[in-house]
Amino acid sequence: MKADFVLRGAGRLVTCAPGLGEGVLGVIENGALAASEGVVRWVGVESELKSLDFADAVTEIDAGGRAVVPGLIDCHTHLVFAGDRSEEFASRLAGRPYEAGGVRTTVEATRAASDDELARLAADRLGRFLSYGVTTIEAKSGYGLTPEHERRLLEIAARAAGPVEVVRTFMGAHVLPPEYADDPDGYVDLVCKGMIPSLGSLAEFADVWCDKGAFTVEQCRKILRAARAEGLSLKVHAEQLSHSGGATLAAEFGAVSADHLEFATEEDAMALARSKTIGALLPGASMMTGGRYAPARMLIENGVRVALSTDLNPGTSYTENLILMLALACTELKMTPEEAILGVTRHAAAALSREGKIGSLEPGAQCDFVPLDSKSELDLVYHYGVSPAMSVIKDGRIFTGPLADDAPL
Ligand code: NIG
Ligand code: FE
């Protein structure tokens, strides 16, 4: 292998591969990285770089002593939607509680929007993700709720991928659409027989919202069974507004992640730890609905690996700012900075079944990384809510910042 890409001058190369460096974040001081064809082939101390073979043309980046982290991952977003719910938000500030039924407002606006409009909105959102150093997101359907509209949202998500990679999740079981308000079983049947079997490669995961105002454990179980039979990996929106039984359901199915978990109990935590289901926590949704925060410490102490995400959506958390979630994770969920950073890197990759491929800098992983505008990865938490990225590199290509291909010299 001849390296065609080199990163040098990483004062702290935060590999998020614990065996490769110091501590749980696997930090290599004075680190360097070599890649070829967009894949990391080597990481180590810079002084050892010279022993590698290099191609004739090599792209070189010098991080100038800064900290470098893997491209960040947002493992739970509702990327494709139209309209906004600012009035609903304002009424919440005046004391009205958040309810699942609000989703239907967005379903109406999304159905009415053209493909072009939805694609433009998704592209704008992806641009903002990239600016925060995010190189991969997950995107759920769930604001269409008919076979045609759900497909359309997944197709738009697929086309929206650019520098930011988009992993697609089918979420026809978000809430009951208005047409089926009196026929929940009819809708569950439609999801199982009229949507899931025809998804093909449009989605890799299926997600269900198990909660009051959404779907019951029994309804979710049917949908998860149908999804599993089609080869989809599984996720569950669990224990968000009430203790619904979603977490143990996720464990029962060996779901890749159980998301939210605000009302999770110790029993839930033990079940998730046993099934190796990642707990994806979404503190922005708690902050913006005035709801409770997930019991992150309890989950971690029971052995659950925790990821963090924005939950980007118009109802509970309208933001692409994954960096702000790190601050909330540390201040509100009482996670350590190291746990929070793993939550948007290695553990978020695991929540997308991509551990070792993204979210870490190790041989075999995609060459996605972010030189920070700082000497320490701690600034991801401390300099909260602002973009930490000096530039963003995805698959060995430089996309934003002063080093970007199209940046003025
Ligand atoms: O993750 N919980 C389900 N879905 C979203 C909210 C969707 C909405 O209100 O539009 C969430 O918080
Ligand atoms: Fe969500």
Short mmCIF file of C-alpha atoms in Angstrom, two decimals, residues 90-298:
data_model
loop_
_atom_site.label_atom_id
_atom_site.label_comp_id
_atom_site.label_asym_id
_atom_site.label_seq_id
_atom_site.Cartn_x
_atom_site.Cartn_y
_atom_site.Cartn_z
CA ALA A 90 -44.03 29.00 21.79
CA SER A 91 -47.12 27.43 23.29
CA ARG A 92 -44.86 24.99 25.15
CA LEU A 93 -42.98 27.92 26.61
CA ALA A 94 -46.38 29.15 27.82
CA GLY A 95 -46.93 25.86 29.63
CA ARG A 96 -48.49 23.41 27.17
CA PRO A 97 -46.88 19.97 27.31
CA TYR A 98 -45.27 18.31 24.28
CA GLU A 99 -47.46 15.64 22.69
CA ALA A 100 -46.72 13.06 20.01
CA GLY A 101 -49.70 14.30 17.97
CA GLY A 102 -47.71 17.36 16.90
CA VAL A 103 -45.94 15.14 14.38
CA ARG A 104 -49.08 15.30 12.23
CA THR A 105 -48.60 19.04 11.64
CA THR A 106 -45.25 18.22 10.03
CA VAL A 107 -46.74 15.30 8.09
CA GLU A 108 -49.22 17.69 6.49
CA ALA A 109 -46.53 20.22 5.54
CA THR A 110 -44.18 17.51 4.29
CA ARG A 111 -46.77 15.81 2.11
CA ALA A 112 -47.62 19.18 0.57
CA ALA A 113 -43.99 20.06 -0.23
CA SER A 114 -42.43 19.32 -3.62
CA ASP A 115 -39.46 16.97 -4.00
CA ASP A 116 -37.26 19.94 -4.86
CA GLU A 117 -38.29 21.85 -1.78
CA LEU A 118 -37.64 18.88 0.50
CA ALA A 119 -34.29 18.23 -1.18
CA ARG A 120 -33.25 21.86 -0.73
CA LEU A 121 -34.21 21.81 2.95
CA ALA A 122 -32.29 18.56 3.49
CA ALA A 123 -29.22 19.95 1.69
CA ASP A 124 -29.27 23.09 3.87
CA ARG A 125 -29.41 20.94 6.98
CA LEU A 126 -26.55 18.73 5.78
CA GLY A 127 -24.47 21.85 5.13
CA ARG A 128 -24.98 22.91 8.72
CA PHE A 129 -24.06 19.43 9.99
CA LEU A 130 -20.84 19.55 7.98
CA SER A 131 -19.97 22.93 9.45
CA TYR A 132 -20.01 21.34 12.92
CA GLY A 133 -17.60 18.61 11.84
CA VAL A 134 -20.25 15.96 11.21
CA THR A 135 -19.35 13.58 8.37
CA THR A 136 -22.08 10.93 8.78
CA ILE A 137 -25.69 11.17 9.89
CA GLU A 138 -28.58 8.78 10.16
CA ALA A 139 -31.85 10.02 8.61
CA LYS A 140 -35.30 8.65 9.31
CA SER A 141 -38.43 8.84 7.24
CA GLY A 142 -41.63 9.22 9.25
CA TYR A 143 -43.25 12.45 8.09
CA GLY A 144 -44.94 10.83 5.08
CA LEU A 145 -46.90 7.94 6.59
CA THR A 146 -48.21 6.55 3.29
CA PRO A 147 -46.30 4.00 1.20
CA GLU A 148 -45.59 6.62 -1.49
CA HIS A 149 -44.63 9.45 0.85
CA GLU A 150 -42.39 7.29 3.05
CA ARG A 151 -40.53 6.07 -0.04
CA ARG A 152 -40.23 9.60 -1.29
CA LEU A 153 -38.58 10.80 1.93
CA LEU A 154 -36.06 7.95 1.83
CA GLU A 155 -35.28 8.64 -1.82
CA ILE A 156 -34.71 12.31 -1.05
CA ALA A 157 -32.44 11.37 1.88
CA ALA A 158 -30.46 9.07 -0.44
CA ARG A 159 -29.99 11.81 -3.02
CA ALA A 160 -29.09 14.40 -0.38
CA ALA A 161 -25.90 12.58 0.62
CA GLY A 162 -22.79 14.50 -0.43
CA PRO A 163 -19.81 15.14 1.74
CA VAL A 164 -22.04 14.11 4.61
CA GLU A 165 -22.90 10.43 4.35
CA VAL A 166 -26.55 9.61 5.06
CA VAL A 167 -27.57 6.26 6.60
CA ARG A 168 -31.27 5.68 6.02
CA THR A 169 -33.91 4.43 8.44
CA PHE A 170 -37.55 3.66 7.64
CA MET A 171 -39.88 5.04 10.31
CA GLY A 172 -43.38 4.54 8.95
CA ALA A 173 -44.34 3.79 12.56
CA HIS A 174 -43.78 7.34 13.83
CA VAL A 175 -47.40 8.13 14.73
CA LEU A 176 -50.78 7.14 13.28
CA PRO A 177 -51.57 9.25 10.22
CA PRO A 178 -54.87 11.14 10.40
CA GLU A 179 -56.52 8.81 7.85
CA TYR A 180 -56.01 5.90 10.23
CA ALA A 181 -56.82 7.71 13.49
CA ASP A 182 -59.59 5.18 14.21
CA ASP A 183 -57.89 2.15 12.73
CA PRO A 184 -54.51 1.59 14.35
CA ASP A 185 -54.43 -2.09 13.43
CA GLY A 186 -55.13 -1.21 9.80
CA TYR A 187 -52.14 1.14 9.80
CA VAL A 188 -49.83 -1.37 11.48
CA ASP A 189 -50.89 -3.83 8.79
CA LEU A 190 -50.14 -1.29 6.08
CA VAL A 191 -46.66 -0.66 7.52
CA CYS A 192 -45.94 -4.41 7.77
CA LYS A 193 -47.37 -5.49 4.42
CA GLY A 194 -47.61 -2.37 2.30
CA MET A 195 -44.41 -0.51 3.18
CA ILE A 196 -41.64 -2.67 4.67
CA PRO A 197 -41.56 -5.41 2.00
CA SER A 198 -41.04 -2.95 -0.84
CA LEU A 199 -38.25 -0.84 0.68
CA GLY A 200 -35.44 -2.78 -1.00
CA SER A 201 -32.17 -0.94 -0.50
CA LEU A 202 -33.88 2.34 0.40
CA ALA A 203 -33.39 1.73 4.11
CA GLU A 204 -30.91 -0.17 6.23
CA PHE A 205 -32.73 0.28 9.56
CA ALA A 206 -36.34 0.35 10.73
CA ASP A 207 -37.41 2.41 13.73
CA VAL A 208 -40.67 2.54 15.70
CA TRP A 209 -41.92 5.02 18.28
CA CYS A 210 -43.13 3.06 21.27
CA ASP A 211 -44.94 5.54 23.51
CA LYS A 212 -48.22 7.09 24.54
CA GLY A 213 -49.72 8.84 21.52
CA ALA A 214 -47.58 6.70 19.21
CA PHE A 215 -47.54 2.86 19.14
CA THR A 216 -47.99 0.19 21.81
CA VAL A 217 -45.45 -2.51 22.59
CA GLU A 218 -47.62 -5.09 20.80
CA GLN A 219 -47.97 -2.95 17.67
CA CYS A 220 -44.24 -2.23 17.68
CA ARG A 221 -43.44 -5.91 18.10
CA LYS A 222 -45.40 -6.72 14.92
CA ILE A 223 -43.60 -4.03 12.98
CA LEU A 224 -40.17 -5.01 14.25
CA ARG A 225 -40.89 -8.64 13.31
CA ALA A 226 -41.86 -7.64 9.79
CA ALA A 227 -38.77 -5.44 9.47
CA ARG A 228 -36.46 -8.13 10.75
CA ALA A 229 -37.96 -10.61 8.26
CA GLU A 230 -36.95 -8.21 5.46
CA GLY A 231 -33.39 -8.05 6.75
CA LEU A 232 -33.58 -4.55 8.25
CA SER A 233 -31.60 -3.77 11.40
CA LEU A 234 -33.70 -2.32 14.19
CA LYS A 235 -33.98 0.79 16.31
CA VAL A 236 -36.63 1.87 18.82
CA HIS A 237 -37.68 5.32 20.08
CA ALA A 238 -38.11 4.16 23.67
CA GLU A 239 -39.12 5.59 27.05
CA GLN A 240 -39.28 9.18 25.81
CA LEU A 241 -42.54 10.57 27.21
CA SER A 242 -43.44 7.74 29.57
CA HIS A 243 -42.19 4.33 30.62
CA SER A 244 -43.54 2.42 27.66
CA GLY A 245 -41.69 -0.89 27.55
CA GLY A 246 -39.80 0.16 24.44
CA ALA A 247 -36.36 -0.47 25.93
CA THR A 248 -36.99 -4.09 26.87
CA LEU A 249 -38.63 -4.54 23.47
CA ALA A 250 -35.47 -3.21 21.83
CA ALA A 251 -33.42 -5.66 23.89
CA GLU A 252 -35.77 -8.52 23.03
CA PHE A 253 -35.14 -7.89 19.32
CA GLY A 254 -31.42 -7.25 19.71
CA ALA A 255 -31.99 -3.77 18.28
CA VAL A 256 -28.87 -1.88 17.33
CA SER A 257 -30.01 1.11 19.39
CA ALA A 258 -32.72 2.22 21.79
CA ASP A 259 -33.09 5.97 21.56
CA HIS A 260 -34.23 8.64 24.08
CA LEU A 261 -34.54 6.53 27.28
CA GLU A 262 -35.55 9.48 29.48
CA PHE A 263 -37.85 7.19 31.51
CA ALA A 264 -35.60 4.12 31.43
CA THR A 265 -35.29 2.05 34.61
CA GLU A 266 -32.43 0.00 35.96
CA GLU A 267 -34.13 -3.13 34.61
CA ASP A 268 -34.22 -1.57 31.15
CA ALA A 269 -30.55 -0.70 31.44
CA MET A 270 -29.60 -4.25 32.36
CA ALA A 271 -31.61 -5.64 29.44
CA LEU A 272 -29.99 -3.20 26.99
CA ALA A 273 -26.52 -4.00 28.30
CA ARG A 274 -27.17 -7.73 27.88
CA SER A 275 -28.34 -7.31 24.28
CA LYS A 276 -25.46 -4.91 23.50
CA THR A 277 -28.02 -2.35 22.35
CA ILE A 278 -26.56 1.16 22.22
CA GLY A 279 -28.44 3.77 24.24
CA ALA A 280 -28.72 6.86 22.02
CA LEU A 281 -29.43 9.88 24.21
CA LEU A 282 -30.92 13.11 22.89
CA PRO A 283 -30.52 15.85 25.48
CA GLY A 284 -31.64 18.58 23.06
CA ALA A 285 -35.12 17.08 22.98
CA SER A 286 -35.27 17.14 26.78
CA MET A 287 -34.07 20.73 26.91
CA MET A 288 -36.51 21.99 24.28
CA THR A 289 -39.58 20.13 25.55
CA GLY A 290 -38.90 20.84 29.21
CA GLY A 291 -38.92 17.08 29.74
CA ARG A 292 -36.65 15.04 31.94
CA TYR A 293 -33.09 14.16 30.95
CA ALA A 294 -32.10 10.55 30.40
CA PRO A 295 -30.42 8.80 33.34
CA ALA A 296 -27.10 8.55 31.53
CA ARG A 297 -25.00 7.67 34.60
CA MET A 298 -27.33 4.88 35.58
#
